Amino acid sequence: MGQQTRDRGGRSGRSMALLGRTGINLLSAMVLGGLWLLVGWQIHSSYLDALADAERDTANLTRAFGQHVSRTVSQVQQLLQEVSDRVEAGYPADLEVMRRRVAGLDRVSKFLGIMDARGIVVDATRPGAVGLDMSDSDYFRQATEPGSPRLGFGKPIIGRTPLMSSIPFWVRVEAPDGSLIAVVVGDVLSEYFAGFFSAVDLDLGAIATLMDLDGTVYARGASTPGIVGQSYPDLPDVGAAREGDGHGIIRAVSPIDGEDRIASYELLPGTRLLVSVGQDMDHVLQPYRQFRNQILLQGVFGTLLVLALVVLVRRYVAKLEASETAARLARAEAEQATAAKSQFLAVASHELRTPLNAIIGFAEVMVHRIHGPMGNPKYAEYAEDIRGSGLHLLALINDILDLSKIEAGKMDLRLEVVDLPKLAAECVRLMRGRVEAAALDLRVVSTGEKAPHLRADAMKIRQVLLNLINNAVKYTPSGGTITVAVERDPLWPDDYMVMQVADTGCGMTPTEVALALEPFRQINSHLARAGEGTGLGLPVAKSLVELHGGSLSIDSEPGQGTTVSIRLPTRLHV
């Protein structure tokens, strides 16, 4: 009674150790997981807030810059229209006086001129420009093209007197018959827009760009030499404006300077001019990164605190874990002993087969009287007994050798395509004589459906099926029935095949089923044929089936017979 109490106490202690360790790990994992989920959520929320702030700021700046550009362009176009009206009416136009009447235009525009239909400058605010031939200029060609609008603008002009770095705007002056009389030209300084963009960045790290829908840069609020007049057709905001409704927000790397930015863009009404304001992502994410570093430090501190608590709690179960380690070592020693036993059985079985084959061979020579008759008929009976006992012992040794190979992991499979219904029919033919001698009825049941071939070791599957039929013959009384069936698995018909050997024998209890699957264990029954079997048939069969990736199960009831089912995969990967 005292030993039983100690055993129960030991099992209870091991259970507490396992429960304590698992509970601590689970609780600490849940706490740490919740902590870092909260940290991650706060970091993600801060990131989204930073992006939302940048989108709002860039959108506001784009709207303000766009309105200012529109007002400036409108002033210049209005002045050009007034000059055009006077030229068309034949009135003299004092360009300098008309230009100065527009408040603040000196900071925006430096040139106002009139060209005749040939492109010759006939009047200008810069006297040195009068008489110049501007017929080859981009804006004059645009203004004089057939179907050209009455008012427009051209590509930026850089380094050509008198227009330095500026955007040319023009108005056509036409006769009543539609013929060209003159072209009135005025400019807007690119530096004016660039300076305005640079001055009104509100310390947001924003950079503004004025461009055409073909990617030509007209002004840019940053000290990037050589940008004005260059064409960048692959600008992300230009592509988005062409494909969308003219305004929006994108995040992309600029091909101009290679910086990753979040940008807002807006197409100015009635023009092809596009205003884009972008913020450098390093500037946008600076508050987010500061907050992220702070929250990560808090998370690390919380993690260290939780881990410290875990260490303290785990000390309370250290002794119980030590006992579990001792039990694990004992199991390892038992496994080593099992491996040594298997190795010994394999060597011993191999050494026994050589003399045993000689004994069986000499006994067969005497039974068949190959060298003539024996003096006494009893000797023939003895020789037959020697032969039968030798074959029985050889079958036992073969089973032991197979089992030891399987336990040692050295059993190799020779895979080939196997037709299970055909193999089952062959096994039934091989057992037909023994079945008839036992006065039994052996049947093969087939569904008639073509069964898929599977890859398996045909010899090993044949050995399994013969063992099962042999067991059924052994435990089924005369007049009984043995049924062999091959069919697709009802749950996975394309992936598994099922073979069943059913008999109407004595049957087994659940305890006897468990014993039958252990090596060297036989079920004692008055119906079993005496002297048959080694007690290894079912264990070897089960191991061979599992080696194929399948399973063996037994369904049996005392007095109701036994059904052994083998389930094999049709696609075996070794």
Coordinates of C-alpha atoms in Angstrom, one line a residue:
M1 CA 0.0 0.0 0.0
G2 CA 2.9 2.4 0.9
Q3 CA 4.6 1.7 -2.5
Q4 CA 1.3 2.5 -4.4
T5 CA 0.9 5.7 -2.4
R6 CA 4.5 6.8 -3.3
D7 CA 3.8 5.9 -7.0
R8 CA 0.7 8.0 -7.0
G9 CA 2.6 10.9 -5.3
G10 CA 5.4 10.7 -7.9
R11 CA 2.9 10.8 -10.8
S12 CA 1.1 13.7 -9.2
G13 CA 4.4 15.6 -8.8
R14 CA 5.3 15.1 -12.4
S15 CA 1.9 16.3 -13.5
M16 CA 2.3 19.4 -11.3
A17 CA 5.7 20.1 -12.9
L18 CA 4.3 19.7 -16.4
L19 CA 1.2 21.8 -15.5
G20 CA 3.4 24.5 -13.8
R21 CA 5.9 24.8 -16.7
T22 CA 3.2 24.8 -19.3
G23 CA 1.1 27.3 -17.4
I24 CA 4.0 29.7 -16.8
N25 CA 5.1 29.5 -20.4
L26 CA 1.5 30.1 -21.6
L27 CA 0.9 32.9 -19.3
S28 CA 4.2 34.7 -20.1
A29 CA 3.6 34.2 -23.8
M30 CA 0.1 35.7 -23.5
V31 CA 1.4 38.7 -21.5
L32 CA 4.3 39.3 -23.8
G33 CA 2.1 38.8 -26.8
G34 CA -0.5 41.3 -25.5
L35 CA 2.3 43.8 -24.6
W36 CA 3.8 43.7 -28.1
L37 CA 0.5 43.7 -29.8
L38 CA -0.2 46.9 -28.0
V39 CA 3.2 48.3 -28.9
G40 CA 2.7 47.3 -32.5
W41 CA -0.7 48.9 -32.6
Q42 CA 0.5 52.2 -31.2
I43 CA 3.5 52.2 -33.6
H44 CA 1.2 51.5 -36.5
S45 CA -1.3 54.1 -35.5
S46 CA 1.5 56.7 -35.1
Y47 CA 2.7 55.8 -38.6
L48 CA -0.7 56.3 -40.1
D49 CA -1.1 59.6 -38.2
A50 CA 2.2 60.8 -39.7
L51 CA 1.1 59.9 -43.2
A52 CA -2.3 61.6 -42.7
D53 CA -0.7 64.8 -41.4
A54 CA 1.7 64.9 -44.4
E55 CA -1.2 64.3 -46.8
R56 CA -3.2 67.1 -45.2
D57 CA -0.3 69.5 -45.2
T58 CA 0.8 68.8 -48.8
A59 CA -2.8 69.1 -50.0
N60 CA -3.2 72.5 -48.4
L61 CA 0.2 73.7 -49.8
T62 CA -0.7 72.5 -53.3
R63 CA -4.0 74.3 -53.1
A64 CA -2.4 77.5 -52.0
F65 CA 0.4 77.4 -54.5
G66 CA -2.0 76.5 -57.3
Q67 CA -4.2 79.5 -56.5
H68 CA -1.2 81.8 -56.5
V69 CA 0.1 80.4 -59.8
S70 CA -3.3 80.8 -61.4
R71 CA -3.6 84.4 -60.3
T72 CA -0.2 85.3 -61.6
V73 CA -0.8 83.6 -65.0
S74 CA -4.2 85.2 -65.2
Q75 CA -2.6 88.7 -64.7
V76 CA -0.1 88.1 -67.5
Q77 CA -2.7 86.7 -69.8
Q78 CA -5.0 89.6 -69.1
L79 CA -2.2 92.1 -70.0
L80 CA -1.5 90.1 -73.2
Q81 CA -5.1 90.3 -74.1
E82 CA -5.3 94.0 -73.6
V83 CA -2.2 94.5 -75.9
S84 CA -3.8 92.1 -78.4
D85 CA -7.0 94.1 -78.5
R86 CA -5.2 97.4 -79.2
V87 CA -3.1 95.8 -82.0
E88 CA -6.2 94.2 -83.5
A89 CA -8.0 97.6 -83.4
G90 CA -5.0 99.4 -85.0
Y91 CA -4.3 101.5 -81.9
P92 CA -0.8 102.3 -80.7
A93 CA 0.3 100.3 -77.6
D94 CA 2.8 101.6 -75.2
L95 CA 4.0 98.3 -73.8
E96 CA 6.1 99.7 -70.9
V97 CA 3.3 101.8 -69.7
M98 CA 0.8 99.0 -69.9
R99 CA 3.1 96.6 -68.1
R100 CA 3.7 99.0 -65.2
R101 CA 0.0 99.5 -64.7
V102 CA -0.2 95.9 -63.4
A103 CA 0.8 96.1 -59.7
G104 CA 3.7 93.9 -58.8
L105 CA 4.3 92.7 -62.3
D106 CA 8.0 93.8 -62.2
R107 CA 8.7 90.9 -59.9
V108 CA 6.9 88.4 -62.1
S109 CA 7.6 89.4 -65.7
K110 CA 10.5 91.2 -67.4
F111 CA 9.4 91.1 -71.0
L112 CA 6.5 92.1 -73.2
G113 CA 6.7 92.2 -76.9
I114 CA 4.9 92.1 -80.3
M115 CA 6.0 89.9 -83.3
D116 CA 4.6 90.1 -86.8
A117 CA 3.4 87.2 -88.7
R118 CA 6.9 86.4 -89.8
G119 CA 8.3 86.2 -86.2
I120 CA 10.1 89.5 -86.3
V121 CA 9.9 91.5 -83.0
V122 CA 8.4 94.9 -83.9
D123 CA 7.9 96.3 -80.4
A124 CA 9.2 95.2 -77.0
T125 CA 9.8 96.5 -73.5
R126 CA 13.5 95.8 -74.1
P127 CA 14.7 98.0 -77.1
G128 CA 17.5 95.5 -77.9
A129 CA 14.9 92.9 -78.8
V130 CA 13.3 94.9 -81.6
G131 CA 14.2 93.4 -85.0
L132 CA 15.1 89.9 -83.6
D133 CA 13.9 87.0 -85.7
M134 CA 12.0 84.7 -83.3
S135 CA 10.4 82.5 -85.9
D136 CA 12.4 79.5 -84.8
S137 CA 11.3 79.7 -81.2
D138 CA 9.1 77.0 -79.8
Y139 CA 6.3 79.3 -78.6
F140 CA 6.1 81.1 -82.0
R141 CA 5.8 77.8 -83.8
Q142 CA 3.0 76.8 -81.4
A143 CA 1.2 80.1 -81.8
T144 CA 1.3 79.9 -85.7
E145 CA 0.4 76.2 -86.1
P146 CA -2.9 75.5 -87.9
G147 CA -5.7 75.0 -85.4
S148 CA -3.7 76.6 -82.6
P149 CA -5.7 78.2 -79.7
R150 CA -5.8 81.9 -79.5
L151 CA -4.0 81.9 -76.2
G152 CA -1.3 79.6 -74.9
F153 CA 2.2 79.1 -73.4
G154 CA 5.4 77.5 -74.6
K155 CA 8.4 75.5 -73.1
P156 CA 10.7 77.3 -70.7
I157 CA 13.3 79.6 -72.3
I158 CA 16.7 79.4 -70.6
G159 CA 19.7 81.6 -71.4
R160 CA 18.3 83.3 -74.5
T161 CA 18.2 87.2 -74.5
P162 CA 16.0 88.9 -73.5
L163 CA 14.1 86.0 -72.0
M164 CA 16.4 84.5 -69.4
S165 CA 14.8 81.7 -67.4
S166 CA 11.1 82.2 -68.0
I167 CA 7.9 80.8 -69.2
P168 CA 6.6 82.4 -72.4
F169 CA 2.9 83.1 -72.8
W170 CA 1.4 84.3 -76.1
V171 CA -1.8 85.6 -77.7
R172 CA -2.6 85.4 -81.4
V173 CA -3.8 88.6 -83.2
E174 CA -6.0 87.7 -86.1
A175 CA -7.7 89.6 -88.9
P176 CA -11.4 89.3 -89.5
D177 CA -10.7 86.6 -92.2
G178 CA -8.7 84.6 -89.6
S179 CA -5.3 85.3 -91.0
L180 CA -2.5 86.0 -88.5
I181 CA -1.6 89.6 -87.9
A182 CA 0.8 89.4 -85.0
V183 CA 1.7 87.4 -81.8
V184 CA 1.8 89.2 -78.5
V185 CA 4.3 87.6 -76.1
G186 CA 4.9 88.0 -72.4
D187 CA 6.9 86.0 -69.8
V188 CA 6.7 84.8 -66.3
L189 CA 10.0 84.3 -64.5
S190 CA 10.7 80.7 -63.4
E191 CA 12.8 82.2 -60.6
Y192 CA 9.7 84.0 -59.3
F193 CA 7.7 80.8 -58.8
A194 CA 10.8 79.0 -57.4
G195 CA 11.4 81.8 -54.9
F196 CA 7.8 81.8 -53.8
F197 CA 7.8 78.0 -53.4
S198 CA 10.9 78.1 -51.3
A199 CA 9.7 80.9 -49.1
V200 CA 6.3 79.4 -48.2
D201 CA 7.3 75.9 -47.1
L202 CA 6.2 76.5 -43.5
D203 CA 9.1 74.4 -42.2
L204 CA 7.4 71.3 -43.5
G205 CA 10.4 70.1 -45.6
A206 CA 8.2 70.5 -48.7
I207 CA 9.3 71.0 -52.2
A208 CA 7.0 72.4 -54.9
T209 CA 7.3 71.9 -58.6
L210 CA 5.4 73.6 -61.6
M211 CA 5.4 71.4 -64.6
D212 CA 3.6 70.5 -67.8
L213 CA 1.6 67.3 -68.4
D214 CA 4.4 66.0 -70.5
G215 CA 6.8 66.2 -67.6
T216 CA 8.6 69.4 -68.5
V217 CA 9.7 71.3 -65.4
Y218 CA 8.9 75.1 -65.4
A219 CA 9.8 76.0 -61.9
R220 CA 11.0 74.1 -58.8
G221 CA 11.4 75.4 -55.2
A222 CA 14.8 73.9 -54.6
S223 CA 18.4 74.5 -55.5
T224 CA 18.6 71.8 -58.1
P225 CA 20.7 73.2 -61.0
G226 CA 19.6 72.4 -64.6
I227 CA 16.1 71.3 -63.7
V228 CA 14.1 74.0 -65.4
G229 CA 13.3 73.1 -69.0
Q230 CA 14.2 69.4 -68.5
S231 CA 11.5 66.8 -69.3
Y232 CA 10.7 63.9 -66.9
P233 CA 7.8 62.0 -68.6
D234 CA 8.1 59.3 -65.9
L235 CA 7.2 61.5 -63.0
P236 CA 4.7 59.6 -60.8
D237 CA 2.5 62.7 -60.2
V238 CA 2.4 63.5 -63.9
G239 CA 1.3 60.0 -64.8
A240 CA -1.3 60.1 -62.0
A241 CA -2.7 63.4 -63.2
R242 CA -2.9 62.2 -66.8
E243 CA -4.8 59.1 -65.8
G244 CA -6.9 60.5 -63.0
D245 CA -9.1 63.5 -62.5
G246 CA -6.3 66.1 -62.2
H247 CA -5.7 66.0 -58.4
G248 CA -4.7 63.5 -55.8
I249 CA -2.0 62.2 -53.4
I250 CA 0.7 59.6 -54.2
R251 CA 3.9 58.3 -52.5
A252 CA 6.8 57.5 -54.9
V253 CA 10.5 58.0 -55.5
S254 CA 11.1 61.1 -57.6
P255 CA 13.3 60.5 -60.7
I256 CA 14.5 64.0 -60.4
D257 CA 16.6 63.6 -57.3
G258 CA 15.8 60.0 -56.2
E259 CA 14.1 61.0 -52.9
D260 CA 11.1 59.1 -51.5
R261 CA 8.2 61.6 -51.0
I262 CA 4.6 61.8 -50.4
A263 CA 3.2 64.3 -52.9
S264 CA -0.1 66.1 -53.6
Y265 CA -0.7 67.3 -57.1
E266 CA -3.3 69.6 -58.8
L267 CA -3.9 70.5 -62.4
L268 CA -4.6 74.2 -62.9
P269 CA -8.0 74.8 -64.5
G270 CA -8.0 75.5 -68.2
T271 CA -4.2 74.8 -68.6
R272 CA -1.8 71.9 -68.9
L273 CA 0.2 73.2 -65.9
L274 CA 0.5 71.0 -62.9
V275 CA 1.5 72.0 -59.4
S276 CA 3.0 69.3 -57.2
V277 CA 4.1 69.6 -53.5
G278 CA 6.0 66.8 -52.0
Q279 CA 7.4 66.1 -48.5
D280 CA 10.5 64.0 -47.9
M281 CA 9.5 60.8 -46.1
D282 CA 12.4 61.2 -43.7
H283 CA 10.9 64.5 -42.6
V284 CA 7.4 63.1 -42.6
L285 CA 8.3 60.1 -40.5
Q286 CA 10.6 62.0 -38.0
P287 CA 7.9 62.4 -35.3
Y288 CA 6.8 58.8 -35.9
R289 CA 10.3 57.5 -35.5
Q290 CA 10.8 59.4 -32.2
F291 CA 7.5 58.0 -30.8
R292 CA 8.4 54.5 -32.1
N293 CA 11.8 54.5 -30.3
Q294 CA 10.1 55.6 -27.1
I295 CA 7.4 53.0 -27.3
L296 CA 10.0 50.3 -28.2
L297 CA 12.0 51.2 -25.1
Q298 CA 8.9 50.8 -23.0
G299 CA 8.1 47.5 -24.6
V300 CA 11.7 46.2 -23.9
F301 CA 11.4 47.4 -20.3
G302 CA 8.0 45.6 -20.0
T303 CA 9.5 42.5 -21.5
L304 CA 12.4 42.4 -19.1
L305 CA 10.0 42.8 -16.2
V306 CA 7.8 39.9 -17.4
L307 CA 10.9 37.7 -18.0
A308 CA 12.2 38.5 -14.5
L309 CA 8.9 37.4 -13.0
V310 CA 8.9 34.2 -15.1
V311 CA 12.4 33.4 -13.9
L312 CA 11.3 33.8 -10.3
V313 CA 8.2 31.7 -10.7
R314 CA 10.1 28.9 -12.6
R315 CA 12.4 28.4 -9.6
Y316 CA 9.4 27.0 -7.7
V317 CA 9.1 24.1 -10.1
A318 CA 12.8 23.4 -10.7
K319 CA 12.8 20.4 -8.4
L320 CA 9.8 18.9 -10.1
E321 CA 11.5 19.4 -13.5
A322 CA 14.6 17.6 -12.2
S323 CA 12.5 14.5 -11.5
E324 CA 11.1 14.7 -15.0
T325 CA 14.6 14.8 -16.4
A326 CA 15.5 11.7 -14.5
A327 CA 12.5 9.9 -15.9
R328 CA 13.4 11.0 -19.4
L329 CA 16.9 9.6 -18.9
A330 CA 15.4 6.3 -17.8
R331 CA 13.3 6.2 -21.0
A332 CA 16.4 6.9 -23.1
E333 CA 18.2 4.0 -21.4
A334 CA 15.2 1.8 -22.1
E335 CA 15.2 2.8 -25.7
Q336 CA 18.9 2.0 -25.9
A337 CA 18.3 -1.4 -24.4
T338 CA 15.5 -2.0 -27.0
A339 CA 17.9 -1.1 -29.8
A340 CA 20.6 -3.4 -28.4
K341 CA 18.0 -6.2 -28.2
S342 CA 17.0 -5.7 -31.8
Q343 CA 20.7 -5.7 -32.9
F344 CA 21.3 -9.0 -31.0
L345 CA 18.2 -10.6 -32.4
A346 CA 19.2 -9.6 -35.9
V347 CA 22.7 -11.1 -35.5
A348 CA 21.5 -14.2 -33.7
S349 CA 18.8 -14.8 -36.3
H350 CA 21.2 -14.4 -39.2
E351 CA 23.7 -16.9 -37.6
L352 CA 20.9 -19.5 -37.0
R353 CA 19.7 -19.5 -40.6
T354 CA 22.8 -21.0 -42.1
P355 CA 22.9 -24.3 -40.1
L356 CA 19.1 -24.4 -40.1
N357 CA 19.0 -24.4 -43.9
A358 CA 21.4 -27.3 -43.9
I359 CA 19.2 -29.3 -41.5
I360 CA 16.1 -28.6 -43.6
G361 CA 17.9 -29.5 -46.8
F362 CA 19.2 -32.9 -45.4
A363 CA 15.7 -33.6 -44.0
E364 CA 14.2 -33.1 -47.5
V365 CA 16.8 -35.4 -49.0
M366 CA 15.7 -38.1 -46.6
V367 CA 12.0 -37.5 -47.0
H368 CA 12.2 -37.7 -50.8
R369 CA 14.6 -40.7 -50.5
I370 CA 17.0 -39.1 -53.1
H371 CA 19.8 -41.6 -52.2
G372 CA 17.5 -44.6 -51.9
P373 CA 15.1 -46.1 -49.3
M374 CA 15.7 -46.0 -45.6
G375 CA 15.9 -49.2 -43.6
N376 CA 13.1 -48.4 -41.2
P377 CA 9.8 -46.5 -42.2
K378 CA 10.0 -44.7 -38.8
Y379 CA 13.1 -42.9 -40.1
A380 CA 11.0 -41.3 -42.8
E381 CA 8.5 -40.1 -40.2
Y382 CA 11.3 -38.6 -38.1
A383 CA 12.8 -36.9 -41.2
E384 CA 9.4 -35.3 -42.0
D385 CA 9.1 -34.1 -38.4
I386 CA 12.6 -32.6 -38.6
R387 CA 11.8 -30.9 -41.9
G388 CA 8.5 -29.4 -40.5
S389 CA 10.1 -28.3 -37.3
G390 CA 12.9 -26.7 -39.2
L391 CA 10.6 -24.8 -41.5
H392 CA 8.6 -23.6 -38.5
L393 CA 11.8 -22.4 -36.8
L394 CA 13.0 -20.8 -40.1
A395 CA 9.7 -18.9 -40.3
L396 CA 10.1 -17.7 -36.7
I397 CA 13.7 -16.6 -37.4
N398 CA 12.6 -14.8 -40.6
D399 CA 9.9 -12.9 -38.6
I400 CA 12.4 -12.0 -35.9
L401 CA 14.8 -10.8 -38.5
D402 CA 12.1 -8.7 -40.2
L403 CA 10.9 -7.2 -36.9
S404 CA 14.5 -6.3 -35.8
K405 CA 15.2 -4.7 -39.1
I406 CA 12.1 -2.6 -38.9
E407 CA 12.8 -1.5 -35.3
A408 CA 16.4 -0.7 -36.2
G409 CA 15.2 1.4 -39.2
K410 CA 17.1 -0.8 -41.7
M411 CA 14.2 -2.3 -43.6
D412 CA 14.3 -1.1 -47.3
L413 CA 11.3 -1.0 -49.6
R414 CA 11.6 -1.9 -53.3
L415 CA 8.9 0.2 -54.7
E416 CA 7.0 -0.8 -57.8
V417 CA 3.6 -0.4 -59.3
V418 CA 1.2 -2.8 -57.5
D419 CA -2.2 -3.9 -58.6
L420 CA -3.8 -4.7 -55.2
P421 CA -6.8 -6.7 -56.5
K422 CA -4.5 -8.9 -58.6
L423 CA -2.1 -9.4 -55.6
A424 CA -5.0 -10.3 -53.3
A425 CA -6.2 -12.9 -55.9
E426 CA -2.7 -14.4 -56.0
C427 CA -2.5 -14.7 -52.2
V428 CA -5.9 -16.4 -52.1
R429 CA -4.7 -19.0 -54.7
L430 CA -1.6 -19.7 -52.6
M431 CA -3.7 -20.3 -49.5
R432 CA -6.4 -22.3 -51.3
G433 CA -4.9 -25.7 -50.4
R434 CA -4.5 -24.9 -46.7
V435 CA -8.0 -23.4 -46.6
E436 CA -9.6 -26.5 -48.1
A437 CA -7.7 -28.8 -45.7
A438 CA -9.2 -26.7 -42.9
A439 CA -12.8 -27.1 -44.4
L440 CA -13.2 -23.3 -44.7
D441 CA -14.8 -21.1 -47.4
L442 CA -12.3 -18.4 -48.7
R443 CA -13.9 -15.6 -50.8
V444 CA -12.6 -12.5 -52.6
V445 CA -15.0 -9.5 -52.8
S446 CA -14.5 -6.9 -55.4
T447 CA -16.5 -3.7 -56.1
G448 CA -16.0 -4.1 -59.9
E449 CA -14.6 -0.6 -60.0
K450 CA -11.1 -0.2 -61.5
A451 CA -8.8 0.4 -58.6
P452 CA -5.9 2.8 -58.9
H453 CA -2.4 1.3 -58.9
L454 CA -0.2 2.2 -56.0
R455 CA 3.6 2.3 -55.5
A456 CA 4.6 -0.2 -52.9
D457 CA 6.9 -3.2 -52.1
A458 CA 4.9 -6.1 -53.6
M459 CA 6.8 -8.7 -51.7
K460 CA 6.1 -7.0 -48.3
I461 CA 2.4 -6.4 -49.1
R462 CA 2.1 -10.1 -50.1
Q463 CA 3.8 -11.1 -46.8
V464 CA 1.3 -8.9 -44.9
L465 CA -1.8 -10.4 -46.7
L466 CA -0.6 -14.0 -46.3
N467 CA 0.0 -13.5 -42.6
L468 CA -3.5 -12.1 -42.2
I469 CA -5.1 -14.9 -44.1
N470 CA -3.0 -17.5 -42.2
N471 CA -4.2 -16.0 -38.9
A472 CA -7.8 -16.1 -40.1
V473 CA -7.4 -19.8 -41.0
K474 CA -5.9 -20.5 -37.6
Y475 CA -8.7 -19.0 -35.6
T476 CA -11.7 -19.9 -37.7
P477 CA -13.5 -23.3 -37.0
S478 CA -14.3 -25.7 -39.8
G479 CA -17.2 -24.6 -41.9
G480 CA -16.4 -20.9 -41.3
T481 CA -15.9 -18.2 -43.9
I482 CA -12.9 -15.9 -44.7
T483 CA -13.5 -12.9 -46.9
V484 CA -10.8 -10.8 -48.6
A485 CA -11.9 -7.4 -49.9
V486 CA -10.0 -4.7 -51.8
E487 CA -11.7 -1.2 -52.3
R488 CA -11.1 2.5 -52.4
D489 CA -11.1 4.4 -49.1
P490 CA -14.6 5.8 -48.8
L491 CA -13.3 9.1 -47.4
W492 CA -10.3 9.7 -49.7
P493 CA -11.0 7.4 -52.7
D494 CA -8.2 8.9 -54.8
D495 CA -5.5 8.9 -52.1
Y496 CA -6.0 5.6 -50.2
M497 CA -6.8 1.9 -50.9
V498 CA -8.2 -0.4 -48.2
M499 CA -7.7 -4.2 -47.9
Q500 CA -9.8 -6.2 -45.4
V501 CA -9.5 -9.8 -44.2
A502 CA -12.7 -10.8 -42.3
D503 CA -13.4 -14.2 -40.7
T504 CA -16.2 -15.8 -38.7
G505 CA -13.8 -17.1 -36.1
C506 CA -13.7 -16.9 -32.3
G507 CA -13.0 -13.1 -32.2
M508 CA -11.1 -11.2 -29.5
T509 CA -11.7 -8.8 -26.7
P510 CA -10.1 -5.3 -26.8
T511 CA -7.5 -6.6 -24.4
E512 CA -6.7 -9.6 -26.6
V513 CA -6.5 -7.3 -29.6
A514 CA -3.8 -5.2 -27.9
L515 CA -1.9 -8.4 -26.9
A516 CA -2.1 -9.8 -30.4
L517 CA -0.2 -6.7 -31.7
E518 CA 2.7 -7.3 -29.3
P519 CA 5.6 -9.5 -30.4
F520 CA 5.7 -13.1 -29.3
R521 CA 2.2 -12.9 -27.8
Q522 CA -0.5 -15.4 -29.0
I523 CA -4.2 -15.5 -28.1
N524 CA -5.1 -18.8 -26.5
S525 CA -8.3 -20.3 -27.8
H526 CA -9.7 -23.8 -27.9
L527 CA -10.6 -23.1 -31.6
A528 CA -7.0 -22.3 -32.6
R529 CA -5.1 -25.0 -34.4
A530 CA -2.4 -26.3 -32.1
G531 CA 1.3 -25.8 -33.0
E532 CA 0.7 -23.0 -35.5
G533 CA 2.1 -19.5 -35.5
T534 CA 5.1 -17.6 -34.0
G535 CA 3.3 -14.8 -32.3
L536 CA 5.0 -12.3 -34.7
G537 CA 2.7 -12.3 -37.7
L538 CA 0.5 -9.4 -36.7
P539 CA 3.3 -7.2 -35.3
V540 CA 5.4 -7.7 -38.4
A541 CA 2.4 -7.0 -40.6
K542 CA 1.5 -3.8 -38.7
S543 CA 5.2 -2.6 -38.9
L544 CA 5.4 -3.3 -42.7
V545 CA 2.1 -1.4 -43.4
E546 CA 3.3 1.6 -41.3
L547 CA 6.6 1.5 -43.2
H548 CA 4.5 2.1 -46.3
G549 CA 2.9 5.1 -44.7
G550 CA -0.3 3.2 -44.0
S551 CA -2.2 1.9 -41.0
L552 CA -3.5 -1.5 -39.7
S553 CA -6.6 -1.7 -37.5
I554 CA -8.5 -4.6 -36.0
D555 CA -12.2 -4.8 -35.3
S556 CA -13.2 -7.8 -33.4
E557 CA -15.8 -9.1 -30.9
P558 CA -15.7 -12.5 -29.1
G559 CA -17.9 -15.0 -31.0
Q560 CA -18.5 -12.5 -33.9
G561 CA -15.2 -12.9 -35.8
T562 CA -12.4 -10.5 -36.7
T563 CA -11.9 -7.9 -39.4
V564 CA -8.4 -6.6 -40.1
S565 CA -8.2 -3.5 -42.2
I566 CA -5.1 -2.2 -44.0
R567 CA -5.1 1.3 -45.3
L568 CA -2.4 2.2 -47.9
P569 CA -1.6 5.5 -49.6
T570 CA -1.7 5.4 -53.4
R571 CA 1.2 7.9 -53.6
L572 CA 4.1 6.8 -51.5
H573 CA 7.1 9.1 -51.1
V574 CA 10.1 7.4 -49.6

